[in-house]
Amino acid sequence: MPSYTAPVDDVLFLLNDVFHIERQNNLPGFADATPDVVEAILVESGKLCSEVLVPLNARGDVQGCTRHDDGRVTTPDGFKEAYKQLVEGGWVGLSSPVEYGGQGLPATLTVIVNEFLASSNLAFSMYSGLVQGAVAAILAHASDELKMKFLPKMVEGTWAGTMNLTEPHCGTDLGLLRTKAVKQPDGSYKISGTKIFISGGEQDITENIIHLVLARIEGAPAGTKGISLFIVPKMLVNDDGSLGAKNGVSCGSIEHKMGIHGNSTCVMNYDQATGYLIGTENKGLNAMFVMMNEARLGVGVQGLALSEVAYQNAVTYAKERLQGRALTGAKFPDKPADPIIVHPDVRRTLLTIRAFNEAARAFVIWTSLFGDISHRSSDAKEKQHADDLMGLLTPVLKGVLTDIGFANAVNAQQMYGGHGYIREWGMEQFVRDARIPMIYEGANGIQALDLVGRKLPKDGGRALQAFFAEVQGFLNDHKDDAGLKPYLAGVNASLGHLQQATMWFMQNAMAKPDNAGAGATDYMHLFGLVVLGYMWLRIVKAANEKLAAGAAGREDALKNKLIVAKFFVERMLPETGAHLARIQAGAGSVMELEMEGF
Amino acid sequence: MPSYTAPVDDVLFLLNDVFHIERQNNLPGFADATPDVVEAILVESGKLCSEVLVPLNARGDVQGCTRHDDGRVTTPDGFKEAYKQLVEGGWVGLSSPVEYGGQGLPATLTVIVNEFLASSNLAFSMYSGLVQGAVAAILAHASDELKMKFLPKMVEGTWAGTMNLTEPHCGTDLGLLRTKAVKQPDGSYKISGTKIFISGGEQDITENIIHLVLARIEGAPAGTKGISLFIVPKMLVNDDGSLGAKNGVSCGSIEHKMGIHGNSTCVMNYDQATGYLIGTENKGLNAMFVMMNEARLGVGVQGLALSEVAYQNAVTYAKERLQGRALTGAKFPDKPADPIIVHPDVRRTLLTIRAFNEAARAFVIWTSLFGDISHRSSDAKEKQHADDLMGLLTPVLKGVLTDIGFANAVNAQQMYGGHGYIREWGMEQFVRDARIPMIYEGANGIQALDLVGRKLPKDGGRALQAFFAEVQGFLNDHKDDAGLKPYLAGVNASLGHLQQATMWFMQNAMAKPDNAGAGATDYMHLFGLVVLGYMWLRIVKAANEKLAAGAAGREDALKNKLIVAKFFVERMLPETGAHLARIQAGAGSVMELEMEGF
């Protein structure tokens, strides 16, 4: 049975020593996040995770969700009670506005707590994660009336939220969607259609579910320009806030999935369901994108989360499993064999995971802080800068963290040998669960296209220039820093590869967009490696500073950062050259084969 | 529901045009494998696969195997009947010696048919695959008496076979094994102990199961030098060949696994079971290694097999799924959207799989032919050369084909978007099934160590030199071949990387073996890419020759080979530089972290 310990010390180091969140204390909510408060939040949420959610994870996988003939859906035993604890702890609305009952703390803290939740029990964590996304969309675009009606209970967590985009014939290409909305005399709409893959579409853990639904208003233009976003509550809400009649929405079936069995993935049927327009008619995609950006960040975090919990368990196993002897002679001659962690190939595998995890966590916090600044700053320039970088980094974070997170779950499983393939050990569940973040909230190929096709050229490349300036600036500022020296050349080389790749796109993809499409995924991963390399530089710098200042009791942990950073530079950055070569190969052989030839 | 068509044309091209098997007609059995016979074998086995085994695959996954209270195990509905068809078709003993009832055809043909079987239904194919391995071990090491007693029914397929190595505390490190054997006055042994992860350990599809069991004879030396190999039949066999009493072996439980649910993975309890020594006391590992080499080749083929069937289905979906428009403008303006195969990133993904599959199939056939030569040639020099290369290539084939095969199943699943995560579409089963070949028959890290630690230095590096000579010779011989020109530089560069890596090991790993351990997996994958690149050169050469000779009706298929080869060189070979860099990084950061630091 796997276990999990929230990486509280690592997060504190990142928040306090690497990113110095106290420097953001001018932003609303940040001053309340004192070091003590933050530590208490991390410790308490970590405890909830280890003690309550971890034990429910394997059980939820085996038991799954059940749809009954009347359309009700039952979640696994214990989920309802655990969710109650989540609500009672105020975890759902940790970063939501105080006026709607939230605690108003930095969204970065919610992102971090969500990593812990997803490590412990991904399927469970999706129920609360989705309501946070729905809250974001409502906050950004809905009328005050709708906000007052729906947000308090959602922020509290007693009502859940869902995202309804996909239809059987339309996923990525939302322009094809057919769900219809017909305006009623009272200003509401009647929504009819079928949505699929709706996570938590029906469940028994909250008293109401607020569905956000994309639909086409009668007479609206075809394609993406005729899509509107609606609130469609499962139970209608009376003016006094009490629950009214059941709305015309029901779960038609639940999917049998590879993983995340504890989360109900529903086909939702809307039959003349009452809905309320969010924002402006036909501008639904804009409103939904707010939710999707939050969600994409959250999904990227899931990749890290599964990589982290898989790593922790693989380490435990590698220290306990006795098999063979070290290549350099027995390390534990009194035992029948050495623990397998003595073997270089086992260490290489574990370090591959860890060198990703620690930098990925920094990447997540770095990006989340841009999100907080973007939403909370009153300085227009600072806001724009943060918004630019948040927009640029989000597809990289989603695509890279979920691709590598999955690969790492597979790597960790491999450490168990045959036992990794057996359900009771729990590692194969991590792999199955880690597979979905690569797909949902925009499959990773779409993230790559978003990065290359939209985010790079946006505003004349302003965001990318800001990113290059930041990394290049750091490299310039620290070129004589002896403590950083072993790391600088590698990151510099990889940054050079990214710049060359960007230049290549500028020269070759304008006239021939297939050249961008054929290189998009490699570009995304190349970008990700540069970001992770830059995060390692920031971490090394902070570790060196802290060591120089005398970090009582933390020396070993900080020195280990320096070793893992070296591993990253030596073993993971060389990949950027291969990405560049593939990008520069262009679309030739990719597009040459006739469709019939496949 | 996935479908599958055996790649008969591709195999015929490889056998006839790339590897010219008719040149081996001096070997026993090869002259019988006339082009007509081979084609009939491929077509007929392909038909059995598509029509009988494919429909059982998803059902077997859902239903799984059941152990009853009395220890009996039931396989999924239809498996028993399908197995009967396999036996009646003579497929199990296709390449077994005629004197034991086999057809004596090249083992290469069995390897190919096994690819088809594994593509169709991996769980099912393991039942017949394991008996072939057991036959190989008995043929190589058992007495004539044991051969006569057990082989005819095994070759026929009416008795199955299993491999019993692993115990709860011992997998890779067989020196730790505890299963005991006590010699009896009649020359037989009483075997007692527990074995785990025994594929097909108990089932209801054959009337008897011949277990090959590693055990330690009372008083034998500790470690690997005291291990012997035994035949332990499930049902004792009377002198007249009829079945006697039940032996003291039973299935204690079956495992709940990530995939291959249709194959029963058993805990086997041996309680004073009657066993017969194979070969010499305490030389069991040698005898077992015969079986393991065959098995490792077979497992590598499974990686290819799942990559192939996943590719075929991903292509079908990519041609049918309408979503978005081509970057260069609508390709099917009359449809609501273009099929996703117009997108460069989709094509890149599909070609990544295909560029592997076609070269991997060549790699398999190339290696299998060495196996045939090694077993059947009467020319000592030719035999040794074949044996050297077979030994060198087997760990590469097993490790690389299963790692990439799994990655490709994941890639193919990704093409389905959310549907790829849903059981009904069948893609997620391919991923779960494709995961096990990376683990069993020696986890891939062990393959890498076998390659670097054993196969490279063996006989003063004779095998490696033979490999380098062959590839370098080909490059030299064809350096002015215009048709090969676009491909030579890439393969030459990657071969150079492999040679540099080898040199680096020679200079740095003798004194410090951790340098070899830390680079072993990268070396294996670097080696694999060079082999696949070499295979593409052989394929391109054959395709060019055939095109020049006028290949009626095959022109498109052959021209496609040239395109896919280009994709391989441009997109997959650049990885060798990254592998080299990682190898040359050495063991430093890998070994530096204290065990407590993990």
JSON list of C-alpha atoms in Angstrom, two decimals, chain B residues 143 242 499:
[
{"chain": "B", "resi": 143, "resn": "SER", "atom": "CA", "xyz": [18.06, -36.51, -21.50]},
{"chain": "B", "resi": 242, "resn": "SER", "atom": "CA", "xyz": [-0.96, -41.51, -20.51]},
{"chain": "B", "resi": 499, "resn": "GLN", "atom": "CA", "xyz": [31.75, 3.87, -30.98]}
]
